[in-house]
Each structure stands twice: as C-alpha cells, then as structure tokens.
Short mmCIF file of C-alpha atoms and ligand atoms in Angstrom, two decimals:
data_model
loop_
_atom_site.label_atom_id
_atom_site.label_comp_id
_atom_site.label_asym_id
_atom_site.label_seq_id
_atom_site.Cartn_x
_atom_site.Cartn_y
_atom_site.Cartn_z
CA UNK V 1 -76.14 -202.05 22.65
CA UNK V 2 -74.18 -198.89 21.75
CA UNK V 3 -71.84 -200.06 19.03
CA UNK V 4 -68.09 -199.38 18.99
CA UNK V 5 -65.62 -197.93 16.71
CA UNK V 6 -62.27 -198.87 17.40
CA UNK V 7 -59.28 -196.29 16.06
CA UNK V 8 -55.56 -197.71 15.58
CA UNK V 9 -52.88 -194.41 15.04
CA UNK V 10 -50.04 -195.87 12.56
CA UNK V 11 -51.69 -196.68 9.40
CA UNK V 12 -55.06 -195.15 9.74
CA UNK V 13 -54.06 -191.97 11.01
CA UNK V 14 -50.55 -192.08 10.81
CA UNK V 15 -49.91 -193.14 6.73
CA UNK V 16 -45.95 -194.30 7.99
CA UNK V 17 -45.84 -196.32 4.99
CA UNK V 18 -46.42 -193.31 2.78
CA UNK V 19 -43.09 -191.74 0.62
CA UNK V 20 -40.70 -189.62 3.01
CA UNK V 21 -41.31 -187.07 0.26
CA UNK V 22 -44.99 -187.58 -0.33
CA UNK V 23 -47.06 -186.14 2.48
CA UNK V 24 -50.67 -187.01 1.26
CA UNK V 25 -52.30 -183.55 0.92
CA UNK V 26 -54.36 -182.73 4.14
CA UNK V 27 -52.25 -183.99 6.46
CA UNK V 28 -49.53 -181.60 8.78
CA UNK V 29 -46.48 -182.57 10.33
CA UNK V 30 -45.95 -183.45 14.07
CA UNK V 31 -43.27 -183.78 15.55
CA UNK V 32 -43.53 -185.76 19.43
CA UNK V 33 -41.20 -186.16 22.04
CA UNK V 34 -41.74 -189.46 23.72
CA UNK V 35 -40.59 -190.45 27.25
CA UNK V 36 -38.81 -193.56 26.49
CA UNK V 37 -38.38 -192.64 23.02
CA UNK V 38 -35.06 -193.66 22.46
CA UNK V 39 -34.37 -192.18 19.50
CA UNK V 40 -31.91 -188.89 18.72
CA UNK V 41 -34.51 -187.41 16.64
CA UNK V 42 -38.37 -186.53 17.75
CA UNK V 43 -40.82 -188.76 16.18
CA UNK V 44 -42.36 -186.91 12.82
CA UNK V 45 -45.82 -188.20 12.22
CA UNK V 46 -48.07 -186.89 9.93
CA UNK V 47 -51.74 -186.06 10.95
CA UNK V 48 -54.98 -184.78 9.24
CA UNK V 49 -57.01 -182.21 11.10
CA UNK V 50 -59.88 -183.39 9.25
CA UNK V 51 -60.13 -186.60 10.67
CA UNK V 52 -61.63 -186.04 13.78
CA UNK V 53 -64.48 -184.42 12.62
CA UNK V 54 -64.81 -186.78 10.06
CA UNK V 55 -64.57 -189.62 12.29
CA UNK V 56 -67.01 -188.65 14.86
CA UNK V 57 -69.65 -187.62 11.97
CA UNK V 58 -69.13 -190.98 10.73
CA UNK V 59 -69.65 -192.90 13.74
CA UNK V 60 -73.03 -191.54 14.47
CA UNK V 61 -74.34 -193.95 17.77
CA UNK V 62 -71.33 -195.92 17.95
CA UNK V 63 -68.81 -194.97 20.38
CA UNK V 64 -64.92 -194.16 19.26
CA UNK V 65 -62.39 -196.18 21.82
CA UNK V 66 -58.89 -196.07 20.93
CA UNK V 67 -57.20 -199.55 20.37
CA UNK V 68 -53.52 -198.51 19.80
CA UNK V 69 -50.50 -199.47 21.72
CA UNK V 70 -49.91 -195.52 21.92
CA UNK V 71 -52.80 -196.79 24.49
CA UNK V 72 -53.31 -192.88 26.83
CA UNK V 73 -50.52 -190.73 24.72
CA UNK V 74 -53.71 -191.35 21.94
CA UNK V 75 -55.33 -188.48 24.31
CA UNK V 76 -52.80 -186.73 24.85
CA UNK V 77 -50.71 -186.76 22.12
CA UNK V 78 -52.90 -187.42 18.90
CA UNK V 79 -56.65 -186.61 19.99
CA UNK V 80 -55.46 -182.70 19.94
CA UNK V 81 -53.79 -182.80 16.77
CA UNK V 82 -56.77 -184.16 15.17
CA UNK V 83 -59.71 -182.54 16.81
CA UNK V 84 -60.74 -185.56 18.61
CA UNK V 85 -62.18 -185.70 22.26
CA UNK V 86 -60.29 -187.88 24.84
CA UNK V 87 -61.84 -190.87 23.91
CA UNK V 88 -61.69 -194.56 26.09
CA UNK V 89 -58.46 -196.31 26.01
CA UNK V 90 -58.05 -200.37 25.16
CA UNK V 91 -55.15 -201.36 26.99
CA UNK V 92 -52.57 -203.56 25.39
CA UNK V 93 -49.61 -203.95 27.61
CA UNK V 94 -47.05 -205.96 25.69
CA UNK V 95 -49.20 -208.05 23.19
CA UNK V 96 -48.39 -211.23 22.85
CA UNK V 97 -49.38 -213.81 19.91
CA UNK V 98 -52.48 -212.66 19.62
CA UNK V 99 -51.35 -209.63 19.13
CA UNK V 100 -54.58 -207.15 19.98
CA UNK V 101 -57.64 -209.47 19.97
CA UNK V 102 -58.04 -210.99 23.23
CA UNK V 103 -58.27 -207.47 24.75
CA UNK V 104 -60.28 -206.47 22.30
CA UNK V 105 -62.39 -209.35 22.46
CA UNK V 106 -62.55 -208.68 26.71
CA UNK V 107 -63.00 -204.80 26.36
CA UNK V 108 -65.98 -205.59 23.63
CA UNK V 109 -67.91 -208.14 25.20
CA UNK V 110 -70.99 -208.46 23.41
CA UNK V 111 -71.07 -204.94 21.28
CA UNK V 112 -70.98 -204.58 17.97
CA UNK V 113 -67.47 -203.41 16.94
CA UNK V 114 -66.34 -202.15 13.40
CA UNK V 115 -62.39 -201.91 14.17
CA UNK V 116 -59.89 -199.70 11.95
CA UNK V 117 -56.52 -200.79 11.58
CA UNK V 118 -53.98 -201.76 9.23
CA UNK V 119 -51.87 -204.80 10.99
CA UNK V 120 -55.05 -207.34 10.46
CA UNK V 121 -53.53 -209.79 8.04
CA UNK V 122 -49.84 -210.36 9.93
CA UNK V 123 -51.95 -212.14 12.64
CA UNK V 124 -54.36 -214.72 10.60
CA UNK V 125 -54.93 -217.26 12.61
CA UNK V 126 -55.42 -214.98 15.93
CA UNK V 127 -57.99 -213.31 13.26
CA UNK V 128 -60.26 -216.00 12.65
CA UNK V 129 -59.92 -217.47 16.33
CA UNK V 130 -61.09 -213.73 17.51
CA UNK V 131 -63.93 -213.53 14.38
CA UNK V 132 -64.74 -217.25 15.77
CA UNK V 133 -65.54 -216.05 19.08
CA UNK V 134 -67.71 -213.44 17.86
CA UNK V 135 -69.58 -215.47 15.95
CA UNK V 136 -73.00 -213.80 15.92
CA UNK V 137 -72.25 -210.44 17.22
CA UNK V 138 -71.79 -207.81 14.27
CA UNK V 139 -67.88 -207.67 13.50
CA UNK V 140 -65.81 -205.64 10.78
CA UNK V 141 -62.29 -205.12 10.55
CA UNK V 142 -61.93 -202.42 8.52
CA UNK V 143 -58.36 -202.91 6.91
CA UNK V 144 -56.55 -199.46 6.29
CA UNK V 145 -53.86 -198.76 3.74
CA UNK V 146 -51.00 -197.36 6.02
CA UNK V 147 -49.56 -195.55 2.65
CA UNK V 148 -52.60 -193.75 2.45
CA UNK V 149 -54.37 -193.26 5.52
CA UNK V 150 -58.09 -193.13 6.00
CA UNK V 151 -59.63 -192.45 2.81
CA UNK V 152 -63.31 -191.43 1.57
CA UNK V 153 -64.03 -194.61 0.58
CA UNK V 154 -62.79 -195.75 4.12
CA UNK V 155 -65.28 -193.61 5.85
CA UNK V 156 -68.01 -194.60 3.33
CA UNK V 157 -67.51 -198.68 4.18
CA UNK V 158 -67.59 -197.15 8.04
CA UNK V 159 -71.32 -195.45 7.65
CA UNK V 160 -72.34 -198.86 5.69
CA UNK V 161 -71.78 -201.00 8.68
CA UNK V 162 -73.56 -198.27 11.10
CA UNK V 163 -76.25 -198.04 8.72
MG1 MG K 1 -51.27 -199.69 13.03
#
C-alpha cells in the first residue's frame, strides 16, 4: 500500500512562531487575501520555494495529501507559492476534541502515514487514542518546530521512515 505523507501549512511551512523581524533565510513573503478573513490587514505568511521540490524528492512512493484546516485554499493558495502540485485534500470541517485524528484516521485507513505538523502535543490523549488505533500499521508524527519551519534534519527523519 502506497504510503502517505501528510503536510500541515502553519508551522511546517508557515514558521508563524518565528521573530516578526527574523524571516528564516529562504523563505519570501506572501501576502493572502482570504474570503472570510476578517482582518483589516492581508494575511503575511512566509513561504520557501524550496520546499516543494524538496518535499516531493523526499517522499519518493508515498503520496503528499494535505491535512490542514486551510483544507482546498492549500491548492490554491500555498501549492503555487511553493512549487507543489494540487495535491488531495483531508477535510476537517470544524475539529472538535480530537482535533485532526479521527479524519485522519478515516482518510488513512490502513496506509502507512508519516504526518508533519506542529500542533501534536496540545492534543495528548486524542494522540495516543489515534496511535492506539493504528496499532500495527506504520505511524510517525513528525513534530515540526513552527519557529523554524521544515528543516534538513526534518526532511532527513522523513526519508528514514520511507526508507
Ligand atoms: Mg500547524
């Protein structure tokens, strides 16, 4: 079974938590206009153009699926910016409790999944009741520094699991 490789936007793509003033060389400055955005001001997000290329090397076999509440915009929005394909889409609605897993539990099935995000430890006990139900299948969640972004060693622990 094809394995998948599931991409969050703020934190691995998107280092929000990085200083205002400290854009983390690589990256470029967007600036998106959001229906529902409620905002005055256009939301800046910074973006490498590396990373698609970087990402899709690194996945090899395994398939890249977006699982990000940006959910389609990912497409349209961020996939451009970064040199990224449209990829498939994990829809989240509103998450609940559980916050991401049980649709990314559903949308997984039995694959093997290495998952990239940066919101894994606010949501321990969904965590281990999601890694529970996987039990047997091939599961990493990839924790990613959302000050930094995806870093080298990041994609390096990605090619380990594939590998
Ligand atoms: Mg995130």
């Amino acid at each position: 079974m094809r394995p998948l490789l599931l991409l969050d936007i703020d934190g691995p793509l998107n280092p929000f938590a990085a200083k205002a003033d400290a854009k983390p060389p690589g990256y470029l400055e967007h600036k998106f206009r959001l229906a529902g955005w409620s905002r005055r001001h256009p939301l800046r997000m910074w973006l490498n153009p590396a990373h698609g290329r970087s990402l899709l090397q690194a996945a090899g076999p395994a398939e890249l699926v977006w699982a990000t509440t940006w959910e389609h915009k990912a497409n349209t929005m961020v996939a451009p910016a970064i040199g990224l394909p449209s990829l498939p889409v994990i829809q989240f609605g509103e998450t609940g409790p559980a916050w991401k897993f049980p649709a990314v539990a559903t949308y997984a099935q039995h694959r093997p999944l290495i998952w990239l995000d940066d919101d894994f430890a606010m949501y321990p006990s969904a965590r281990d009741e999601f890694l529970a139900t996987r039990a047997g299948l091939p599961t990493s969640l990839i924790p990613i520094n959302p000050r930094t972004g995806l870093t080298d060693a990041d994609f390096t622990e990605i090619r380990k699991h594939l590998t």
